[in-house]
Coordinates of C-alpha atoms and ligand atoms in Angstrom, one line a residue:
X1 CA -77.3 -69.6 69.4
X2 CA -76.7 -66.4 71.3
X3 CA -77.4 -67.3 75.2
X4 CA -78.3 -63.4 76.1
X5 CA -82.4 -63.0 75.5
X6 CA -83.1 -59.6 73.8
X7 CA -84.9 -57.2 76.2
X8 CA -86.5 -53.3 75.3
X9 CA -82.5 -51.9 75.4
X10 CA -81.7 -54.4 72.7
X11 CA -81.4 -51.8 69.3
X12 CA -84.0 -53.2 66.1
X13 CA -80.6 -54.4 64.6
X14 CA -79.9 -56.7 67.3
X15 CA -82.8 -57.8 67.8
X16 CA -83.6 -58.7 64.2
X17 CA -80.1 -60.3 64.2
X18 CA -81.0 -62.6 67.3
X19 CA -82.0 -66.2 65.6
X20 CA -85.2 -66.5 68.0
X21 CA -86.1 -63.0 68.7
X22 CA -85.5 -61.7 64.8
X23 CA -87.8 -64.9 63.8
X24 CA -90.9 -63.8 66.4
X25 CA -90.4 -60.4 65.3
X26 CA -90.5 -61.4 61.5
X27 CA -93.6 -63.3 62.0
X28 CA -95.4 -60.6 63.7
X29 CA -94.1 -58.5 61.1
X30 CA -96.0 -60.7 58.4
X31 CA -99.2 -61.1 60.1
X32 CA -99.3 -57.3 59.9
X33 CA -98.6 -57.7 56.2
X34 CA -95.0 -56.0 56.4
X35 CA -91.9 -57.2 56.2
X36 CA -88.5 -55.9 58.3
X37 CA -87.9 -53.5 56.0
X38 CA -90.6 -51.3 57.7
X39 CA -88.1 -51.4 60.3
X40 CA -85.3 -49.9 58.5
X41 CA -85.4 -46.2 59.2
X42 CA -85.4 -46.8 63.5
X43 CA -83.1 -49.9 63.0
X44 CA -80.1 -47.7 65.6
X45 CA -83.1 -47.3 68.2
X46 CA -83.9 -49.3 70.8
X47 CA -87.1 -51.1 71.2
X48 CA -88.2 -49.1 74.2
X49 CA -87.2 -46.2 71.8
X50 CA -89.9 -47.8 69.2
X51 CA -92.4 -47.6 71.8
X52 CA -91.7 -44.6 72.7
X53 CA -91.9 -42.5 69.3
X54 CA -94.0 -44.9 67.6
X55 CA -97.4 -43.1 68.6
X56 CA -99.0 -46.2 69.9
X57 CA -98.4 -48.2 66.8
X58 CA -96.0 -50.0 68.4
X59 CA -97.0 -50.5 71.9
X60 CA -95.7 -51.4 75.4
X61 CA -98.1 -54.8 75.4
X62 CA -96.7 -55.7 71.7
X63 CA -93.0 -55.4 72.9
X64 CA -94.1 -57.3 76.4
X65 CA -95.6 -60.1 74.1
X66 CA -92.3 -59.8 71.7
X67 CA -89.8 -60.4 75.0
X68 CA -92.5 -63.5 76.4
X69 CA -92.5 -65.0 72.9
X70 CA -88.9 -65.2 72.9
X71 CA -88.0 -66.3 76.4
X72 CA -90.6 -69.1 76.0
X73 CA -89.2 -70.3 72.4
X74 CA -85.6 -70.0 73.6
X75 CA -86.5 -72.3 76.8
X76 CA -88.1 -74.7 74.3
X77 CA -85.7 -76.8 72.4
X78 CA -88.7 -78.1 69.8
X79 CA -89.3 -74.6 68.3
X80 CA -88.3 -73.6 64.8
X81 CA -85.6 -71.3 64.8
X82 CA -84.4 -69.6 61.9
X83 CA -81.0 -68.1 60.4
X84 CA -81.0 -64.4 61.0
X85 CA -82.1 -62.8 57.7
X86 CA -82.3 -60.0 56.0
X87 CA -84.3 -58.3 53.2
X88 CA -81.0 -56.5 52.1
X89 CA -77.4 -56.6 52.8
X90 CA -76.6 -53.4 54.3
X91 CA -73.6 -52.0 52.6
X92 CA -70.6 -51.5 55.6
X93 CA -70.9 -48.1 56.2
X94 CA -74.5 -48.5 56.8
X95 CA -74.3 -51.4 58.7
X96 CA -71.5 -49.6 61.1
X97 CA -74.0 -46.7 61.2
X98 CA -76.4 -49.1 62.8
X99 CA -74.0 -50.0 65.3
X100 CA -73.3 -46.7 66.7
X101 CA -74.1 -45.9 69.7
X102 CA -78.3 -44.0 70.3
X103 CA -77.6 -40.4 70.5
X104 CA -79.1 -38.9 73.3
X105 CA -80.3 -35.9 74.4
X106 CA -78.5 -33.8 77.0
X107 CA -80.1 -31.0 79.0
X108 CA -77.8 -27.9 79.7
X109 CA -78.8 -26.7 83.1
X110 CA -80.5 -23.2 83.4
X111 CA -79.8 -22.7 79.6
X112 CA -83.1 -20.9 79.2
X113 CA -83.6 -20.0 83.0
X114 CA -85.7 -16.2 83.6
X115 CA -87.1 -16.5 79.5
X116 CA -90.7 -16.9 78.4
X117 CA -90.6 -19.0 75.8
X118 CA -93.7 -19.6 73.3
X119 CA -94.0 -22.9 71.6
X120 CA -96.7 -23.9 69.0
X121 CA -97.9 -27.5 68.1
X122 CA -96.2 -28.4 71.5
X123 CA -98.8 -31.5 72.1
X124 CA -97.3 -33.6 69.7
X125 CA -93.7 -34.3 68.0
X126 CA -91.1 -31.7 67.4
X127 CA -92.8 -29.2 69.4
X128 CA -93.6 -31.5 72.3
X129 CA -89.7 -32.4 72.2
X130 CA -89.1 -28.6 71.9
X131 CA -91.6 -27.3 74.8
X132 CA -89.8 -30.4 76.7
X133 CA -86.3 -29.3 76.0
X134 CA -86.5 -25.5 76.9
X135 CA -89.0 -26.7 80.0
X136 CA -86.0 -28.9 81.5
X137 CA -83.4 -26.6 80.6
X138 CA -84.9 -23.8 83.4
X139 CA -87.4 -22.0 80.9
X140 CA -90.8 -20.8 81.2
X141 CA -93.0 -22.4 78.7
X142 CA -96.2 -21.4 77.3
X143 CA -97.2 -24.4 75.2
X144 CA -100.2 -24.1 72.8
X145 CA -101.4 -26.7 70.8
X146 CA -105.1 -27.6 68.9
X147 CA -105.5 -30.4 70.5
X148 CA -106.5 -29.8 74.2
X149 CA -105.8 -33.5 75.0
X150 CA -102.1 -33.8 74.1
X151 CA -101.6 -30.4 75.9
X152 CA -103.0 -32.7 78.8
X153 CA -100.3 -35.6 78.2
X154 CA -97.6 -32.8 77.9
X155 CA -98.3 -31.1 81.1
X156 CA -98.6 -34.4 83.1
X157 CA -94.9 -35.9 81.9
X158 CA -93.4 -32.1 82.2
X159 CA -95.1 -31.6 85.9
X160 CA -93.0 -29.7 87.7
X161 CA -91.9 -27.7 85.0
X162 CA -92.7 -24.4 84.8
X163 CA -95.3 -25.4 81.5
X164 CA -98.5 -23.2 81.1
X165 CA -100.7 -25.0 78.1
X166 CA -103.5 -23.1 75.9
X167 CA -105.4 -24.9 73.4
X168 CA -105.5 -22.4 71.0
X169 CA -105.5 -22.5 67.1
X170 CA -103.0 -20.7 65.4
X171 CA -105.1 -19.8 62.6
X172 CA -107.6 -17.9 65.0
X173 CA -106.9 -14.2 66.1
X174 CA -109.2 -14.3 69.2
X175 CA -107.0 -17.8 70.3
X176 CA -104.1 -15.9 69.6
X177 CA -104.5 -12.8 72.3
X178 CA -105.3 -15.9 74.7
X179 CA -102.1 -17.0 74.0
X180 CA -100.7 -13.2 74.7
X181 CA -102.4 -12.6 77.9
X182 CA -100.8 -16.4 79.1
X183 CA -97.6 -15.6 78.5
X184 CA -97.5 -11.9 80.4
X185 CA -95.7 -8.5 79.1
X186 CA -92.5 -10.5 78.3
X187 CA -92.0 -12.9 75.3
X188 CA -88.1 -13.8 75.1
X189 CA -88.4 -17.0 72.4
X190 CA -91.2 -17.8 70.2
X191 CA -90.8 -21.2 68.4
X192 CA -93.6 -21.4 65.2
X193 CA -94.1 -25.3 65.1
X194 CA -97.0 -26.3 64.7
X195 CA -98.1 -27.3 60.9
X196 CA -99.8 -29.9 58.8
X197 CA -99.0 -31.6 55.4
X198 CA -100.8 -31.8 52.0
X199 CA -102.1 -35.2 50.7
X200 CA -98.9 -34.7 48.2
X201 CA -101.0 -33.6 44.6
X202 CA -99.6 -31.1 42.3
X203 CA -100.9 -28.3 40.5
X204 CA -102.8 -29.6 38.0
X205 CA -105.0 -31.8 40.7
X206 CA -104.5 -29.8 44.2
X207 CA -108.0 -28.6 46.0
X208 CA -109.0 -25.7 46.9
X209 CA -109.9 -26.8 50.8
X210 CA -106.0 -28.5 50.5
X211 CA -104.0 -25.3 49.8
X212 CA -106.3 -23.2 51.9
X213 CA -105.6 -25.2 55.6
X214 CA -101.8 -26.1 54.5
X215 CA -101.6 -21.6 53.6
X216 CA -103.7 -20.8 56.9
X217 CA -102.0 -23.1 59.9
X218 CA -98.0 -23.3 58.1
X219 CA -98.2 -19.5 56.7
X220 CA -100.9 -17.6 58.1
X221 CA -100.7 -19.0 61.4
X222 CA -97.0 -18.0 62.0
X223 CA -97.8 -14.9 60.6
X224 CA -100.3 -13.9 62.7
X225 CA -98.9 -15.3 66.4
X226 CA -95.1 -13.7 65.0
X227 CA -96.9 -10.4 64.8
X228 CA -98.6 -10.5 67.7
X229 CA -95.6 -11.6 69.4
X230 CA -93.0 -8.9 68.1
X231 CA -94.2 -5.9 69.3
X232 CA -93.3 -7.2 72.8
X233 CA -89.8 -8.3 71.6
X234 CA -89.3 -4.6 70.0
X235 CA -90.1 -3.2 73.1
X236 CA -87.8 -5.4 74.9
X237 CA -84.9 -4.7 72.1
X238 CA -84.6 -8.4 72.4
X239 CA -85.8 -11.5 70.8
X240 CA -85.7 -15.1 69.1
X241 CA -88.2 -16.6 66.8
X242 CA -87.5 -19.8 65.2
X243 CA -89.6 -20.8 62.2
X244 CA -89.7 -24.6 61.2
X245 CA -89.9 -24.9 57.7
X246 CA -89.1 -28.1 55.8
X247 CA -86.8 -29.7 53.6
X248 CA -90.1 -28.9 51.4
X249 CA -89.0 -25.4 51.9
X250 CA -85.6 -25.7 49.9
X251 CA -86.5 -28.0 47.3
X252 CA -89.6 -28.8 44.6
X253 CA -89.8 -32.7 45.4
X254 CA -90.7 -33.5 49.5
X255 CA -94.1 -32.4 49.3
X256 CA -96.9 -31.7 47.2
X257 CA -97.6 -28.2 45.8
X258 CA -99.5 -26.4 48.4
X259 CA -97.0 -28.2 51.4
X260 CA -93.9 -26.6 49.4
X261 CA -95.5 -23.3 48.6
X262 CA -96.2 -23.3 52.2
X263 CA -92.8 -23.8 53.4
X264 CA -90.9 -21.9 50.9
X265 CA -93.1 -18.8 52.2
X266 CA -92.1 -20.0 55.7
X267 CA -88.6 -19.2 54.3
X268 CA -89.5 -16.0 52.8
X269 CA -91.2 -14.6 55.9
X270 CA -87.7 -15.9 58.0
X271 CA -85.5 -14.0 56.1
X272 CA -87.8 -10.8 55.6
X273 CA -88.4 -10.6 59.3
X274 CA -84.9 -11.1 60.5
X275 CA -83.5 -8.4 57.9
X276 CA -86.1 -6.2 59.0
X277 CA -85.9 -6.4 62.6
X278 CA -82.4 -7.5 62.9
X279 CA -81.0 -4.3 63.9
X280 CA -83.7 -4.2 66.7
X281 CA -81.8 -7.0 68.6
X282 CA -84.6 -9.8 67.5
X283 CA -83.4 -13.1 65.5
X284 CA -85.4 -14.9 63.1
X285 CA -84.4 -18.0 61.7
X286 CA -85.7 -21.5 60.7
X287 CA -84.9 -24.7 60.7
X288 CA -85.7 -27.0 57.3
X289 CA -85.9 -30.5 59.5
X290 CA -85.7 -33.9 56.8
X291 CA -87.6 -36.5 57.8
X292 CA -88.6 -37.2 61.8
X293 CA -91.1 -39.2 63.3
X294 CA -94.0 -38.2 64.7
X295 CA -97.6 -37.5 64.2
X296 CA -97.5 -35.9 61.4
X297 CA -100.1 -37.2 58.5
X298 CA -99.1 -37.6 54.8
X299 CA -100.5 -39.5 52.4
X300 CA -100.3 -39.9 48.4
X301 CA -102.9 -39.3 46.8
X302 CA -101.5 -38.4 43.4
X303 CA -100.6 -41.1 41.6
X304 CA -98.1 -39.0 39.8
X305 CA -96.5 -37.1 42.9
X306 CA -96.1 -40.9 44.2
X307 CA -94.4 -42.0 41.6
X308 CA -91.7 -38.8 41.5
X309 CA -90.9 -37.7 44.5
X310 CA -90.7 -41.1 45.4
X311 CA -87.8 -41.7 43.3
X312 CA -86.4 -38.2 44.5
X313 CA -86.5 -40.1 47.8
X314 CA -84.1 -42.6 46.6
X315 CA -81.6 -40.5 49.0
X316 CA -83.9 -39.6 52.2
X317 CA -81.3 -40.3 55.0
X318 CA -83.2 -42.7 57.9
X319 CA -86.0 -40.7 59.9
X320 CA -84.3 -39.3 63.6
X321 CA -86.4 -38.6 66.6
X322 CA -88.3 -35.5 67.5
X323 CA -85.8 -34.8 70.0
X324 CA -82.9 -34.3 67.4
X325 CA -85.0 -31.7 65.9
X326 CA -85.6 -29.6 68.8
X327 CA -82.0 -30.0 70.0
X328 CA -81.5 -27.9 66.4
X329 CA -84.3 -25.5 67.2
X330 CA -83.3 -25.0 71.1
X331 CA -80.0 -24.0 69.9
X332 CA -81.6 -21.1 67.3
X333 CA -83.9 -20.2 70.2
X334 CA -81.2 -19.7 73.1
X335 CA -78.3 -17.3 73.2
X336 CA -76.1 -19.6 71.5
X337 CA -77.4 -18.7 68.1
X338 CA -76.4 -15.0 69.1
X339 CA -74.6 -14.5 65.5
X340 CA -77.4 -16.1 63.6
X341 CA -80.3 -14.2 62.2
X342 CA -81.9 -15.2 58.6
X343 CA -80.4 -18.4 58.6
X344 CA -82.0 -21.6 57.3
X345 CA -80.7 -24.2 58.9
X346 CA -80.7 -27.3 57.5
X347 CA -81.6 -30.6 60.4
X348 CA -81.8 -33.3 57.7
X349 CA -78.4 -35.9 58.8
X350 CA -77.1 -34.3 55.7
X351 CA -80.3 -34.6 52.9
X352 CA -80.0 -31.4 51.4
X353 CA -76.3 -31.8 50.5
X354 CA -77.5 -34.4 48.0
Ligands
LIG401 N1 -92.2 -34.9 60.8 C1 -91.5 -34.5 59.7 O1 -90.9 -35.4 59.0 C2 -91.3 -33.1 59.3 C3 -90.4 -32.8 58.3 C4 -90.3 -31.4 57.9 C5 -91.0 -30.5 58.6 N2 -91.9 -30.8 59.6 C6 -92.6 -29.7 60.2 O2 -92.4 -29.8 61.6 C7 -93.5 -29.2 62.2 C8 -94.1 -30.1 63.3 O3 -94.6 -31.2 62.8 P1 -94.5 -32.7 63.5 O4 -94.0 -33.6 62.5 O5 -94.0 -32.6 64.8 O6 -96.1 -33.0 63.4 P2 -97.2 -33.5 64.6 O7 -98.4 -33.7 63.8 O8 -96.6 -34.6 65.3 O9 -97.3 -32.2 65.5 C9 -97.9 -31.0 65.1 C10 -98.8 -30.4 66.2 O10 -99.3 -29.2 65.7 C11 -100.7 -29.1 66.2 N3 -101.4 -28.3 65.3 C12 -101.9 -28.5 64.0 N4 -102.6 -27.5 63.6 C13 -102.6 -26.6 64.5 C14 -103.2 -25.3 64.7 N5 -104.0 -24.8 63.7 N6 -103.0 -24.6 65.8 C15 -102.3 -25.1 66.8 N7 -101.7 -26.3 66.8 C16 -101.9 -27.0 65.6 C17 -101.2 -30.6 66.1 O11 -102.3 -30.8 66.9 C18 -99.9 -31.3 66.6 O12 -100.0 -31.6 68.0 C19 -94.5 -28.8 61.1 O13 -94.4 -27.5 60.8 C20 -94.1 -29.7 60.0 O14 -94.4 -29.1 58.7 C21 -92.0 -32.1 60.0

């Protein structure tokens, strides 16, 4: 038996792979009614990872009661131990995958220093790790977001930073000109985040209340805060707006109906603002993220959607955190994506190419 206890810097792999730590961890994976292949997606994190991007559902107290559990089995010679297991034999590439090392996010000093930058849905996933990003990088942030309490959690972990937060609904012209009137005479970035899924129905069965919130926050809402936002960039003769569409937005079988209308017009509006404007010194470009974990709520209820895009998902490469997305968008929003304008950008650990 390994000697070396598993602690939060220990990766899910290793940790599952430890005799006495994988068998505490299986067992509190069964009284949950799961198994460890719940686990396989964040199997290169760490645990304190896990905690991290798990949005409470797996917590600091579970992990300190994970570490405790172990130490005191390991120190008592009586206690079952079993073989590591595994639901599945990872194939070798995979399992070398697991053992590479956590990518992690490096902040380029003063890459957005003296620019306003406008990021919506910033309370939560990829445009918390986006508001974050361009905030620690030197940038001035206005960071809006529905939800008035996660604005709260953002501005207390980026205190310091140069973060001004409105709660503001995209969806809402009057929340909008708030928005405006934060962010002063000069806009330099906008970043559209902020979205919701659909409950994954097709034509034949989507609602009417369904297609019309997915259409007013993913479509309308982008719509309306680019607009408001552009005159300001075509008076400047300068700009970046980076859209975040979806793999949903390149293909029929992610989403349900309205989610991939919504994002395929998230597309359209990309490419018809960036030709139009282009010329005017302002980029517009999206990025189509794959799967990433955070918030975000999606749930079948279409028995049929289930069963087909499910098996589409046969290839869905292993969810990455929010971070990874916003080091994609950061890099549309700052002058390095200089030559880029109309592009859909792909951040999907290589999805779409399947
Ligand atoms: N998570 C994924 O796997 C994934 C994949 C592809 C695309 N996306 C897209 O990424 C974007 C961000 O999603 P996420 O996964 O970070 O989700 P999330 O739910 O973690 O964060 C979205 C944030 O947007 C806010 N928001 C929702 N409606 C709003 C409104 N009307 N006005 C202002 N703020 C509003 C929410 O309060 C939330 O804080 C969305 O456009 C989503 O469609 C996500």
């Amino acid at each position: 038996m390994s000697t070396t206890l598993p602690t939060g810097d220990t990766k899910v792999a290793d940790w599952l792979a430890h005799p006495v730590a994988g068998q505490v961890m299986r067992e509190m994976l069964a009284e949950a009614g799961q198994s460890e292949k719940t686990l396989a997606p964040v199997k290169r994190f760490s645990m304190n990872k896990l905690v991290k991007i798990s949005g409470g559902r797996f917590s600091q107290e579970l992990l300190d009661g994970l570490v405790a559990e172990t130490a005191r089995r390991a120190a008592d010679p009586s206690a079952p131990v079993a073989a590591a297991s595994s639901d599945e034999e990872p194939s070798a590439p995979v399992a070398a995958a697991a053992e590479a090392p956590e990518w992690e996010e490096r902040v380029t000093d003063g890459r957005f220093t003296g620019k306003t930058v406008v990021v919506t849905g910033a309370g939560s996933g990829i445009g918390r790790a986006t508001a974050a990003r361009v905030a620690r990088e030197g940038g001035r942030v206005i960071a809006l977001d529905i939800s008035a309490e996660r604005l709260t959690q953002l501005a207390a972990e980026l205190d310091g930073l140069d973060v001004t937060t409105v709660t503001a609904d995209v969806t809402r012209e009057g929340d909008i000109a708030r928005v405006l009137e934060a962010a002063g005479d000069r806009i330099d970035a906008l970043a559209n985040v902020a979205g919701i899924m659909d409950n994954m129905t097709g034509l034949h069965e989507v609602a009417d209340d369904v297609w019309s919130r997915v259409f007013a926050v993913n479509v309308e809402g982008v719509m309306r805060l680019s607009r408001a936002v552009l005159p300001r960039m075509l008076e400047a003769g300068a700009g970046a707006i980076v859209n975040v569409a979806s793999e949903a937005g390149l293909r029929g079988s992610a989403a349900g109906v309205a989610y991939t209308a919504s994002k395929h017009a998230v597309v359209g509006m990309t490419k018809s603002t960036a030709f139009l404007y282009g010329p005017s010194g302002i980029r517009v470009n999206a990025v189509a993220p794959g799967p990433v974990i955070t918030n975000i709520e999606a749930r079948f209820d279409s028995e049929l959607a289930q069963e087909r895009i499910t098996t589409a998902m046969a290839v869905l490469p292993a969810p990455v955190a929010a971070e990874q997305l916003a080091a994609s968008i950061t890099f549309l929003l700052s002058d390095d994506g200089v030559n880029l304008n109309g592009a859909i950008l792909p951040s999907d650990g290589g999805w779409s190419a399947a």
